[in-house]
JSON list of C-alpha atoms in Angstrom, two decimals:
[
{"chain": "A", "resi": 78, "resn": "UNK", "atom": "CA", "xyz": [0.00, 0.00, 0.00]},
{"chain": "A", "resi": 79, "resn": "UNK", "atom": "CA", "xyz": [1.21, 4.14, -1.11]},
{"chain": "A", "resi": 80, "resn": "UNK", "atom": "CA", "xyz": [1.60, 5.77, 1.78]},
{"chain": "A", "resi": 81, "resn": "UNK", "atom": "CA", "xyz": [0.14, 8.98, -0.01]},
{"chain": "A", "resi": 82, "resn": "UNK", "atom": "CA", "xyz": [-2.49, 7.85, -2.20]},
{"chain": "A", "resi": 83, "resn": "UNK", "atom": "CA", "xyz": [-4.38, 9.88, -5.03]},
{"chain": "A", "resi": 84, "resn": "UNK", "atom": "CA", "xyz": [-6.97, 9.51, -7.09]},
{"chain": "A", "resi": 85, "resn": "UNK", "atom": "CA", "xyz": [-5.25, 9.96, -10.74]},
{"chain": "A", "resi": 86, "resn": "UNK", "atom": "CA", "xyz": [-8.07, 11.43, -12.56]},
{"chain": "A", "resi": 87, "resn": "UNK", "atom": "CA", "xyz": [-7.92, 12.94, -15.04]},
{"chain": "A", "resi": 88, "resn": "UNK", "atom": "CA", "xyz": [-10.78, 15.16, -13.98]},
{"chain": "A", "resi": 89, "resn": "UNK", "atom": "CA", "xyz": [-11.89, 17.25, -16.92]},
{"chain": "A", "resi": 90, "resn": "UNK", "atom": "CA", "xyz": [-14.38, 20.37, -15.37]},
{"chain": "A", "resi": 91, "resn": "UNK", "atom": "CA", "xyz": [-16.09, 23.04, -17.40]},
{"chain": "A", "resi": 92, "resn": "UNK", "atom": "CA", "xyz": [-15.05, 26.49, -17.01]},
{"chain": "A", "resi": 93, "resn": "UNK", "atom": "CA", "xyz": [-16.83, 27.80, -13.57]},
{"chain": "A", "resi": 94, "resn": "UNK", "atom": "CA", "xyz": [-17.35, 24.38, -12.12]},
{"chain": "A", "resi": 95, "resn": "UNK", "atom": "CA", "xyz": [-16.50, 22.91, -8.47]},
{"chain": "A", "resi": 96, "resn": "UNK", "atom": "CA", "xyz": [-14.16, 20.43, -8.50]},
{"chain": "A", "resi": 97, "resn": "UNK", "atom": "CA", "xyz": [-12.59, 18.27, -5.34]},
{"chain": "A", "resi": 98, "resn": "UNK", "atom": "CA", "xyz": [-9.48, 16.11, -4.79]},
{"chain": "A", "resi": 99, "resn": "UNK", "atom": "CA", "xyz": [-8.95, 13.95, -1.91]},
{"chain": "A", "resi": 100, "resn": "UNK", "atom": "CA", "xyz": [-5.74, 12.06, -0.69]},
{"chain": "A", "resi": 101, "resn": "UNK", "atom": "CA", "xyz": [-5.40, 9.92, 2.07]},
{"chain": "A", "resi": 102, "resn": "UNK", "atom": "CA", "xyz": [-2.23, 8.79, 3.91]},
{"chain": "A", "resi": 103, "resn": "UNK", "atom": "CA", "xyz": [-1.22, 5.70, 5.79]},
{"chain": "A", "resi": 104, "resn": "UNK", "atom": "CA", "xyz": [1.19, 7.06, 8.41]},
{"chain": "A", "resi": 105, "resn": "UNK", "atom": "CA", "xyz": [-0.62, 8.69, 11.43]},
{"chain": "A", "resi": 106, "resn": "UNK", "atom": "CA", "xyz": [2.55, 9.99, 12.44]},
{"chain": "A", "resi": 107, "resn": "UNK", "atom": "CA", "xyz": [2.91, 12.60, 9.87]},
{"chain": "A", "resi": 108, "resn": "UNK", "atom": "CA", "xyz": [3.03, 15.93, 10.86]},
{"chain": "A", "resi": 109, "resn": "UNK", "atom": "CA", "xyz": [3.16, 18.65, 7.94]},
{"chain": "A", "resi": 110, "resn": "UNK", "atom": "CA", "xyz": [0.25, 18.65, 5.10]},
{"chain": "A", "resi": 111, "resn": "UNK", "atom": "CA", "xyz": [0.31, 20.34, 1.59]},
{"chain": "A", "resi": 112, "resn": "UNK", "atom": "CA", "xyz": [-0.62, 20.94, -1.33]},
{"chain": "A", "resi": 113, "resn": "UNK", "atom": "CA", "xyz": [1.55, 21.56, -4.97]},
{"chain": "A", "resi": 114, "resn": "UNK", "atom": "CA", "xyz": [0.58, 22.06, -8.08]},
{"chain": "A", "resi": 115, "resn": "UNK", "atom": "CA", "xyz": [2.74, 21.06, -10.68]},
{"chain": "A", "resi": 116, "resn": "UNK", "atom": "CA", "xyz": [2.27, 22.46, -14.84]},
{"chain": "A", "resi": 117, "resn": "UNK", "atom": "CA", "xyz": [3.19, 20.18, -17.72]},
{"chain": "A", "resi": 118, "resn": "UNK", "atom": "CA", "xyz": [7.18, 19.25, -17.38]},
{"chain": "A", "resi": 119, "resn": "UNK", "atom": "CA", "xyz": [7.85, 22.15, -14.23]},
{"chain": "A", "resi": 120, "resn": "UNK", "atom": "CA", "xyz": [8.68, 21.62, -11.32]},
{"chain": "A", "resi": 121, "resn": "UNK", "atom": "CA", "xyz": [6.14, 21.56, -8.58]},
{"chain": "A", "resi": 122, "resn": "UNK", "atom": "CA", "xyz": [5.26, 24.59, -6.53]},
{"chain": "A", "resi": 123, "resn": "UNK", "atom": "CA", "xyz": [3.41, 25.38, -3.38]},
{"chain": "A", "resi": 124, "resn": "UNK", "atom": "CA", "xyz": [-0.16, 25.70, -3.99]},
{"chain": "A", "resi": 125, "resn": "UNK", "atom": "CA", "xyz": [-1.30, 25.92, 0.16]},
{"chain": "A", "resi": 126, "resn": "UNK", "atom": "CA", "xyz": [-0.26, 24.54, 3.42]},
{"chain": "A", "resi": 127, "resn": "UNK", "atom": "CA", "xyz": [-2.87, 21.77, 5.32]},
{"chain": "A", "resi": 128, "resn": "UNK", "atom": "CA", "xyz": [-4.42, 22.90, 8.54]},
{"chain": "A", "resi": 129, "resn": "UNK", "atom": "CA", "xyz": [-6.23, 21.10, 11.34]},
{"chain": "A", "resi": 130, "resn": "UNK", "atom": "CA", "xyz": [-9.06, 23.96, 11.12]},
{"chain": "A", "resi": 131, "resn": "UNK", "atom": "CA", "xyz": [-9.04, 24.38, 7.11]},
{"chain": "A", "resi": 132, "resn": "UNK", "atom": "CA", "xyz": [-7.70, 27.11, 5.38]},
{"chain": "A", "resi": 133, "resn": "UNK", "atom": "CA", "xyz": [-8.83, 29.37, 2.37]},
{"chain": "A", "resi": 134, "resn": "UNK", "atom": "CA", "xyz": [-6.78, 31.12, 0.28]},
{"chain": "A", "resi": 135, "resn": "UNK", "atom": "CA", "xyz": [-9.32, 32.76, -2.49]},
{"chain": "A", "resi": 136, "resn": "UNK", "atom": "CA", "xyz": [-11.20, 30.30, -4.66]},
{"chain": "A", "resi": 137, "resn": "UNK", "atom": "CA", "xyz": [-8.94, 26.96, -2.84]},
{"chain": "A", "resi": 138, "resn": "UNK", "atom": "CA", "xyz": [-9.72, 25.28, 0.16]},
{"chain": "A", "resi": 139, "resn": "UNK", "atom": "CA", "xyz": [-7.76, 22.88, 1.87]},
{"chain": "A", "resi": 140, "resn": "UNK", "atom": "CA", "xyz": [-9.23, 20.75, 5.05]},
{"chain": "A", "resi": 141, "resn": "UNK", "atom": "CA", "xyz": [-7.41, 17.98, 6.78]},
{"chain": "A", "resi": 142, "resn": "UNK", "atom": "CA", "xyz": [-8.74, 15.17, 8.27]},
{"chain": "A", "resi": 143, "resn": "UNK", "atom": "CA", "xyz": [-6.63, 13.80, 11.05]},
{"chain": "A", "resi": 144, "resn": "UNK", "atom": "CA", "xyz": [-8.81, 11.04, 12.77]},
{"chain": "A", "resi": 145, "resn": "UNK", "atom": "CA", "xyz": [-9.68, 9.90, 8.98]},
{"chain": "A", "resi": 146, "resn": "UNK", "atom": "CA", "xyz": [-6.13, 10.57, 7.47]},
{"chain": "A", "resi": 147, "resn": "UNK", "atom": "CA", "xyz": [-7.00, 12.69, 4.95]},
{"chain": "A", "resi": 148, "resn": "UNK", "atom": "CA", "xyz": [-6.73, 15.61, 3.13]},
{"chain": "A", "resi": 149, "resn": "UNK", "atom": "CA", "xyz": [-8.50, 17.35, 0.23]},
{"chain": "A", "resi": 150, "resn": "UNK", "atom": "CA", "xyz": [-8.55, 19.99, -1.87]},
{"chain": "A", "resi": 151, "resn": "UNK", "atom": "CA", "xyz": [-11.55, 22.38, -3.35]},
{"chain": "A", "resi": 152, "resn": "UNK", "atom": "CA", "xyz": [-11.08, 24.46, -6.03]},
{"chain": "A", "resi": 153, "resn": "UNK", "atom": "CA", "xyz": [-14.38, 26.25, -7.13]},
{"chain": "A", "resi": 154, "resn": "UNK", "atom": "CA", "xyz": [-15.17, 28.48, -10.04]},
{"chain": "A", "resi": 155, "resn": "UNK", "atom": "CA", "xyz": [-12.19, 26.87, -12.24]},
{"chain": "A", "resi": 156, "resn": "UNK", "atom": "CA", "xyz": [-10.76, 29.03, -14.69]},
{"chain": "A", "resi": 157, "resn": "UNK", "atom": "CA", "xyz": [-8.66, 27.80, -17.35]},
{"chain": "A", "resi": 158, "resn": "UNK", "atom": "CA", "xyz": [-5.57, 28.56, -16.08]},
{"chain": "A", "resi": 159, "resn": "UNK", "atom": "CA", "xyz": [-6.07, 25.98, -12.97]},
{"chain": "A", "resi": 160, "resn": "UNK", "atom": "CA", "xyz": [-5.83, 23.26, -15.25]},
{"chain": "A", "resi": 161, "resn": "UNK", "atom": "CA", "xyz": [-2.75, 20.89, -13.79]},
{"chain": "A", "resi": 162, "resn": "UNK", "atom": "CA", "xyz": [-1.92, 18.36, -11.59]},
{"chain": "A", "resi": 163, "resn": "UNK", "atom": "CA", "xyz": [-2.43, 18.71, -7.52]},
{"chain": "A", "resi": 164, "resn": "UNK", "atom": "CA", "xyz": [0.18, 16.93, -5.95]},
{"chain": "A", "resi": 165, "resn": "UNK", "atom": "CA", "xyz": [-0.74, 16.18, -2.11]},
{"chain": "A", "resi": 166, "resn": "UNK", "atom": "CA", "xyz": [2.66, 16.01, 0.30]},
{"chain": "A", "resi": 167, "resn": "UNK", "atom": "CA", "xyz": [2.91, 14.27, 3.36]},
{"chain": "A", "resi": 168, "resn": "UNK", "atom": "CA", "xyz": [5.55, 15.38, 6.00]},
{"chain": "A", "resi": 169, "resn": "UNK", "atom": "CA", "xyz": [6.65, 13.34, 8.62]},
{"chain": "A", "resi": 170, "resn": "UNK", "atom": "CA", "xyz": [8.53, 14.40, 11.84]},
{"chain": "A", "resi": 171, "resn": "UNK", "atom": "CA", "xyz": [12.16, 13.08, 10.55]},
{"chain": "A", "resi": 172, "resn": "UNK", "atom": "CA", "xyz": [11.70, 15.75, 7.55]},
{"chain": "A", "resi": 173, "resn": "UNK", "atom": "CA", "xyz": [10.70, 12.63, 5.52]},
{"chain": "A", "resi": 174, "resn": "UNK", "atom": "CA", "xyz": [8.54, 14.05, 2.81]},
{"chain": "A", "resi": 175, "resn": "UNK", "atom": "CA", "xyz": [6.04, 11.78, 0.64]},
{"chain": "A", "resi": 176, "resn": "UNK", "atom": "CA", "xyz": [4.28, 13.23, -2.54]},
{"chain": "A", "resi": 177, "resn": "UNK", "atom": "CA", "xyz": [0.85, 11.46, -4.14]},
{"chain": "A", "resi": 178, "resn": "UNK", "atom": "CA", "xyz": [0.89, 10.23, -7.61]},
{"chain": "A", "resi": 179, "resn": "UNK", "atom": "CA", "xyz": [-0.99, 13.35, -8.19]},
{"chain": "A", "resi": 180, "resn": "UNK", "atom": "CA", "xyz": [-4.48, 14.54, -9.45]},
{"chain": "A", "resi": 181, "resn": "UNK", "atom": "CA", "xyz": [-4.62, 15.46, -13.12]},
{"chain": "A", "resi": 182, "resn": "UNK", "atom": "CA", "xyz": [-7.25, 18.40, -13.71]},
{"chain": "A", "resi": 183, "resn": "UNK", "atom": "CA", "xyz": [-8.09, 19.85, -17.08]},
{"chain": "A", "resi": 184, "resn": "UNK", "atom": "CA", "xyz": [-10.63, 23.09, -17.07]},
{"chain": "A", "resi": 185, "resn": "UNK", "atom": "CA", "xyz": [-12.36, 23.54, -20.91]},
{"chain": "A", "resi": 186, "resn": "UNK", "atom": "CA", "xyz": [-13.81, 26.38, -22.18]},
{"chain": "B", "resi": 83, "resn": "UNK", "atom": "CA", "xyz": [18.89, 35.92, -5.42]},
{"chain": "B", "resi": 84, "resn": "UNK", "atom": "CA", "xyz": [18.19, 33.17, -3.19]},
{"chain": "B", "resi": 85, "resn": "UNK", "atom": "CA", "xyz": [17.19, 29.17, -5.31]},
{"chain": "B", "resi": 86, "resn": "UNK", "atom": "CA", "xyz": [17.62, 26.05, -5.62]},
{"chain": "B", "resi": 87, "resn": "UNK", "atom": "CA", "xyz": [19.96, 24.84, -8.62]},
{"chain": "B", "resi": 88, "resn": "UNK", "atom": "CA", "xyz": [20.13, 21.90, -10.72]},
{"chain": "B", "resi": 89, "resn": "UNK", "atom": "CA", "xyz": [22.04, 20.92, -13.59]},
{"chain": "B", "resi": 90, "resn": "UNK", "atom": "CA", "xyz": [22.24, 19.97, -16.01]},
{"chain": "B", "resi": 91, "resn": "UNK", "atom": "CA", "xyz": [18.74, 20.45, -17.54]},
{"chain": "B", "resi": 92, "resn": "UNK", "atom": "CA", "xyz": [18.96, 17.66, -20.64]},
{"chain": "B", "resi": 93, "resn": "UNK", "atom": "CA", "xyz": [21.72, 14.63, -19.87]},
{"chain": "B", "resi": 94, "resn": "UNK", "atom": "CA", "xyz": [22.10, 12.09, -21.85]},
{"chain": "B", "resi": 95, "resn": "UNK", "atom": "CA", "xyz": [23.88, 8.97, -20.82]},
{"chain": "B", "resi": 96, "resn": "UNK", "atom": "CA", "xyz": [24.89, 5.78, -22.56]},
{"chain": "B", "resi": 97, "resn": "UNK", "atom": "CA", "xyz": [23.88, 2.50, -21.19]},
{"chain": "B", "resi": 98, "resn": "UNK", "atom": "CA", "xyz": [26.74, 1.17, -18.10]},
{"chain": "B", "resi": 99, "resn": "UNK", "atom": "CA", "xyz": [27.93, 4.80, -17.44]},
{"chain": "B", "resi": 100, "resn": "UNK", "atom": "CA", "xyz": [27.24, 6.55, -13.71]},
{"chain": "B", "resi": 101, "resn": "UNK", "atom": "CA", "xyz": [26.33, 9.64, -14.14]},
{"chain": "B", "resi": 102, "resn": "UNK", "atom": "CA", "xyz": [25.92, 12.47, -11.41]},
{"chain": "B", "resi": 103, "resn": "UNK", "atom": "CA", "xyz": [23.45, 15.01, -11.30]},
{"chain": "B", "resi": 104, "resn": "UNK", "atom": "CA", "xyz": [23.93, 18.73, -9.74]},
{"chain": "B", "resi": 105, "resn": "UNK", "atom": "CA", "xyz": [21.88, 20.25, -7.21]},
{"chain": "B", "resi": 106, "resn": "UNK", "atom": "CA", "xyz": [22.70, 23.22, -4.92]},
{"chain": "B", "resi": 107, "resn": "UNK", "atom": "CA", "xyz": [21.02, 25.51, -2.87]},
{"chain": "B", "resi": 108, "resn": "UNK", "atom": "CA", "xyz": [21.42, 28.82, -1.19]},
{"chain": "B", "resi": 109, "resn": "UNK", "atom": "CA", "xyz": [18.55, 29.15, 0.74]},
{"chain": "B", "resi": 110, "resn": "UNK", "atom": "CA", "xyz": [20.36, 27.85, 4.18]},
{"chain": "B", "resi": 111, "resn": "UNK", "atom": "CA", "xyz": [17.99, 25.05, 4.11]},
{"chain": "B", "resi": 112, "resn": "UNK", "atom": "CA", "xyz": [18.49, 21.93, 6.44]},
{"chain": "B", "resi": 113, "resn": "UNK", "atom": "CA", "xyz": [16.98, 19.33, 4.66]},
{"chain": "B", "resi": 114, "resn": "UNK", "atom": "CA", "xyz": [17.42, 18.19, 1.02]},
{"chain": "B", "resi": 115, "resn": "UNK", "atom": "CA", "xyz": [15.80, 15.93, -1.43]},
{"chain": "B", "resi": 116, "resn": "UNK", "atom": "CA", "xyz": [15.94, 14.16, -4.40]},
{"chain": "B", "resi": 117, "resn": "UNK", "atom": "CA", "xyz": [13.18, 13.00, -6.44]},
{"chain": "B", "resi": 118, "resn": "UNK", "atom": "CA", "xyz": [12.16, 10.90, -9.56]},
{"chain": "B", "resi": 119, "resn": "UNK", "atom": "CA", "xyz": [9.51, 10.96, -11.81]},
{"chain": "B", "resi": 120, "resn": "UNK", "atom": "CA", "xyz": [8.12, 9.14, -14.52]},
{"chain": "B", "resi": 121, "resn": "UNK", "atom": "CA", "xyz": [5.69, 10.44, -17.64]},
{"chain": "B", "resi": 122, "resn": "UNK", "atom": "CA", "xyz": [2.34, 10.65, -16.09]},
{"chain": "B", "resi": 123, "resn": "UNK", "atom": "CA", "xyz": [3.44, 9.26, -12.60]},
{"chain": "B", "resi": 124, "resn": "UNK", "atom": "CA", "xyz": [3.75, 11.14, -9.43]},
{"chain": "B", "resi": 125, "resn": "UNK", "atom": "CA", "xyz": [7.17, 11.84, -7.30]},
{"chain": "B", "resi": 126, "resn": "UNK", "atom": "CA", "xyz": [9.09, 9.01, -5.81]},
{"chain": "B", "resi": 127, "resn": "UNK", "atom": "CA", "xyz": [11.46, 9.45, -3.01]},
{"chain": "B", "resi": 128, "resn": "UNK", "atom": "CA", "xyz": [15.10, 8.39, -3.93]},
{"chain": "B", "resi": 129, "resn": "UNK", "atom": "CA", "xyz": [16.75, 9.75, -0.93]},
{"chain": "B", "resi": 130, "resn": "UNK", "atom": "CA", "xyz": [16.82, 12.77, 1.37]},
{"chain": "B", "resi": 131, "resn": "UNK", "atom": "CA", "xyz": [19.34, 14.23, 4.40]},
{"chain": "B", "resi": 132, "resn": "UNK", "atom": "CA", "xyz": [18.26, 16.18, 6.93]},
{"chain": "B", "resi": 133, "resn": "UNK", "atom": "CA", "xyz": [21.73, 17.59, 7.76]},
{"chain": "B", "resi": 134, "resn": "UNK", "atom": "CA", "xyz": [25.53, 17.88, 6.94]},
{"chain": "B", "resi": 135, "resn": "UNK", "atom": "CA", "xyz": [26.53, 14.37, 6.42]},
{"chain": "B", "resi": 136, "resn": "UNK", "atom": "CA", "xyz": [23.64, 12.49, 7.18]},
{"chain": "B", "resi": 137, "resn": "UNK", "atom": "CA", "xyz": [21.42, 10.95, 4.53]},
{"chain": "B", "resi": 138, "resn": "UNK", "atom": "CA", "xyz": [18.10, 8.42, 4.26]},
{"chain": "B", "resi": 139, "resn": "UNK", "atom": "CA", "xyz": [17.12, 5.63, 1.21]},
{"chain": "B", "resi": 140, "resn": "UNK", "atom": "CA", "xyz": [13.54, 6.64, -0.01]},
{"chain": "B", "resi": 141, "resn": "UNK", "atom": "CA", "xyz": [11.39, 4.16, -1.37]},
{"chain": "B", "resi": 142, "resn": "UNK", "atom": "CA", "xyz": [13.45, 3.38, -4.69]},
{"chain": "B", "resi": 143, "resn": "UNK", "atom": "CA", "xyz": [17.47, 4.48, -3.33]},
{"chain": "B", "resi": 144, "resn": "UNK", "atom": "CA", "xyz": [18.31, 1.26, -5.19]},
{"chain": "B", "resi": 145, "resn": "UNK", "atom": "CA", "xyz": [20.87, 1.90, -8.15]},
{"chain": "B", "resi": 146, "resn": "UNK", "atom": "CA", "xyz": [21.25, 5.80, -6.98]},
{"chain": "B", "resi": 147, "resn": "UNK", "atom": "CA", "xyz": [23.93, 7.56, -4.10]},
{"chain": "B", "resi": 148, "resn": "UNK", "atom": "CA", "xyz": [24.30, 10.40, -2.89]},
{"chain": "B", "resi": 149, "resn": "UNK", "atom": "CA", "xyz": [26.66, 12.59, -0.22]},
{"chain": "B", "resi": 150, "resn": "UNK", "atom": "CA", "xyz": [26.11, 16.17, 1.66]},
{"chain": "B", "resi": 151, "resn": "UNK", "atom": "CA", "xyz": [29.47, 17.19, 2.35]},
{"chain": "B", "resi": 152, "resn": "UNK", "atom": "CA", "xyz": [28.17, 20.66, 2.42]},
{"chain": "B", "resi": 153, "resn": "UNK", "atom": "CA", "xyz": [25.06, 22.15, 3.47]},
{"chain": "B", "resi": 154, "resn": "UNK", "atom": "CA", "xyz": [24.47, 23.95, -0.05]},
{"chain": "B", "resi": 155, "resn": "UNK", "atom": "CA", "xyz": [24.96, 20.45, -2.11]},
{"chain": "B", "resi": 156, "resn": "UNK", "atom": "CA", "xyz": [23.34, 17.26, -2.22]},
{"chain": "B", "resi": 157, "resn": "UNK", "atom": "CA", "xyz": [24.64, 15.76, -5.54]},
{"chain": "B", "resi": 158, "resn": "UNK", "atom": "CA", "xyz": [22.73, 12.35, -7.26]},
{"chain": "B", "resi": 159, "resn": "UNK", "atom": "CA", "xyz": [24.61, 9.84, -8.72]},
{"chain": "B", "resi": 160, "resn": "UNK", "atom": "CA", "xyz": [23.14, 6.87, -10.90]},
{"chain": "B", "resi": 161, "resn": "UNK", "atom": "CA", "xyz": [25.04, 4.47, -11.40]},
{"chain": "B", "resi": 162, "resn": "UNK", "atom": "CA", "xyz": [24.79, 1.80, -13.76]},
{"chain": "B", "resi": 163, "resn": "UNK", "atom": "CA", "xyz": [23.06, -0.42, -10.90]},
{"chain": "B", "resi": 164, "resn": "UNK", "atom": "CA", "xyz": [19.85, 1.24, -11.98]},
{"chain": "B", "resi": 165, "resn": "UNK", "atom": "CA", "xyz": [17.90, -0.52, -14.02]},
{"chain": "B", "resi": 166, "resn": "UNK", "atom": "CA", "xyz": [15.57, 1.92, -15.80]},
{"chain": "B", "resi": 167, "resn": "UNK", "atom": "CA", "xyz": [17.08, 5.50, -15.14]},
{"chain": "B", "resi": 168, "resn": "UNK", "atom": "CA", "xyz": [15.06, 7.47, -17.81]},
{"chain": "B", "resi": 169, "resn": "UNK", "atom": "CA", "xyz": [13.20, 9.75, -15.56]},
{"chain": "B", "resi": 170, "resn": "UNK", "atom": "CA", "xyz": [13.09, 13.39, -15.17]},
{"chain": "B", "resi": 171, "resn": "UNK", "atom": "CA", "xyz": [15.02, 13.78, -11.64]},
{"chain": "B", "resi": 172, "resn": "UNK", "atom": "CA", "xyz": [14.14, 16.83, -8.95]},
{"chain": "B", "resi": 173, "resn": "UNK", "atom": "CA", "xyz": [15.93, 18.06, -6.14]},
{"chain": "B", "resi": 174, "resn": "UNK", "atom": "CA", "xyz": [14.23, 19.93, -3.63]},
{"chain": "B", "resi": 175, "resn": "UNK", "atom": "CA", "xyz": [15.22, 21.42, -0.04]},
{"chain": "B", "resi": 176, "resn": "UNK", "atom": "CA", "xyz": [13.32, 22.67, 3.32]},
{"chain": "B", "resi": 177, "resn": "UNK", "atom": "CA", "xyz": [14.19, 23.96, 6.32]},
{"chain": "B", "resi": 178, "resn": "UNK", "atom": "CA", "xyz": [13.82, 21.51, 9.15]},
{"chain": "B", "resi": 179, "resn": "UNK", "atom": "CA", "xyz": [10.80, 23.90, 11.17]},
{"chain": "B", "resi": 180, "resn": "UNK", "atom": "CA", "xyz": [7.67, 22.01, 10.97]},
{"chain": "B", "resi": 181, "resn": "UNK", "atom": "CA", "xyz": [5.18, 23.43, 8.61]},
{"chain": "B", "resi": 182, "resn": "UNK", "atom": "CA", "xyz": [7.49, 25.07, 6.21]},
{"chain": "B", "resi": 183, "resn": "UNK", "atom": "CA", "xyz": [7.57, 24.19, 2.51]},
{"chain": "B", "resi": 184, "resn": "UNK", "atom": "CA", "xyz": [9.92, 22.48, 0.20]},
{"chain": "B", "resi": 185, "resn": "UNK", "atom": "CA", "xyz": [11.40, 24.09, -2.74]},
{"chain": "B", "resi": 186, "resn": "UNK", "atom": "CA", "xyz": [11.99, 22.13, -6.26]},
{"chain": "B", "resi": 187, "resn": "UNK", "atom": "CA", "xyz": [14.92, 22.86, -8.29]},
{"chain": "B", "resi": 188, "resn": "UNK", "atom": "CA", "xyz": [13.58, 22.69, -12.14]},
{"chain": "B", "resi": 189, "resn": "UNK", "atom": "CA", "xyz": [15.10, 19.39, -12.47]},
{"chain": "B", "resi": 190, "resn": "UNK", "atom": "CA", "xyz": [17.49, 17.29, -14.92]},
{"chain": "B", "resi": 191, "resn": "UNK", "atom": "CA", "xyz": [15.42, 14.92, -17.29]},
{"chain": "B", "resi": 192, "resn": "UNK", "atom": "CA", "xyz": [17.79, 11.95, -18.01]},
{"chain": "B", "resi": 193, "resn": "UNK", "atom": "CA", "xyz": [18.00, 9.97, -20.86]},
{"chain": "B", "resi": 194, "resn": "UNK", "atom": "CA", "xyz": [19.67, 6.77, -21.35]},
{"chain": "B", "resi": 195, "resn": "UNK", "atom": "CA", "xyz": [20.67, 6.09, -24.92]}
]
């Protein structure tokens, strides 16, 4: 079993639509939560960090899910430009840090 | 201007031959790590250090090595242990404070000819 584990997708969303990722980890002693995005053959960059109590930054939400080992992602009215893939990172307390195979999201016109 | 380095951007490497890939930072970051990853695949941990002349295996260190002599460089080599070492290769580094991201070099794609 992945110790960060993604659903692949691809997810292909209209222009304007709400779309969600989830990714769930195995290790319950990991400590740090995030999410990257990463554009076609780039390297991957901070999208947001994982809270406990959710976070927001504009049209992205990020909850985690301790008791449940989880984390997800909300992105809502996509624009074309968000089209990527959403890499969920897992950090554990030795600095250890685990990425998901990634979520592949494509927003159409 | 502060970054994280890696070169070089294209290699190309004939079959039996180690090869070592570049990566340097000056962002007085702790903890460094090196990365594959395969078309359409996520990232796979080859091996990461937390500190000056310490170092881990990730989930696929077999084939690869590494040394942090220095804080600023963690260099990759593959050697011709590794099987299948096409793969587009990224090197990233952290401070060790909880909560605080990783930055990704823009990475070396490999090719084995």
């Amino acid at each position: 079993r992945k110790e960060v584990e993604q659903d692949p997708g691809p997810f292909n969303v209209p222009e304007g639509a709400t779309v969600a990722f989830n990714c769930t980890y195995s290790n319950s002693a990991s400590q740090s939560f995030f999410w990257y995005r990463q554009d076609c053959r780039k390297e991957p960059k901070l999208l947001m960090s994982v809270y406990s109590s959710g976070n927001e930054d504009g049209r992205f939400t990020a909850q985690l899910n301790r008791a449940s080992q989880y984390i997800s992602l909300l992105i809502r009215d996509s624009k074309l430009s968000d089209s990527a893939t959403y890499l969920c990172v897992v950090v554990y307390n030795n600095n250890d840090m685990r990425f998901g195979a990634g979520t592949r999201l494509t927003v159409k016109p | 201007d502060g970054g994280i380095t890696q070169s070089p951007k294209y290699l190309f490497r004939k079959e039996g031959q180690n090869v070592t890939l570049s990566c340097e930072q000056n962002l007085n970051h702790d903890a460094m790590y090196w990365y594959r990853q395969d078309p359409g695949q996520g990232l796979r941990l080859i091996y990461y250090s937390q500190i000056v002349n310490d170092f881990q295996k990730g989930d696929i260190a077999e084939g690869y090595s590494v040394s942090r002599e220095k804080k600023e460089s963690f260099p990759l080599t593959v050697t011709s242990a590794q099987k299948n070492p096409t793969a587009f290769y990224l090197c990233a580094s952290s401070p060790r404070d909880r909560g605080t991201e990783a930055f990704f070099g823009q990475g070396t794609r490999l090719t084995v000819v």
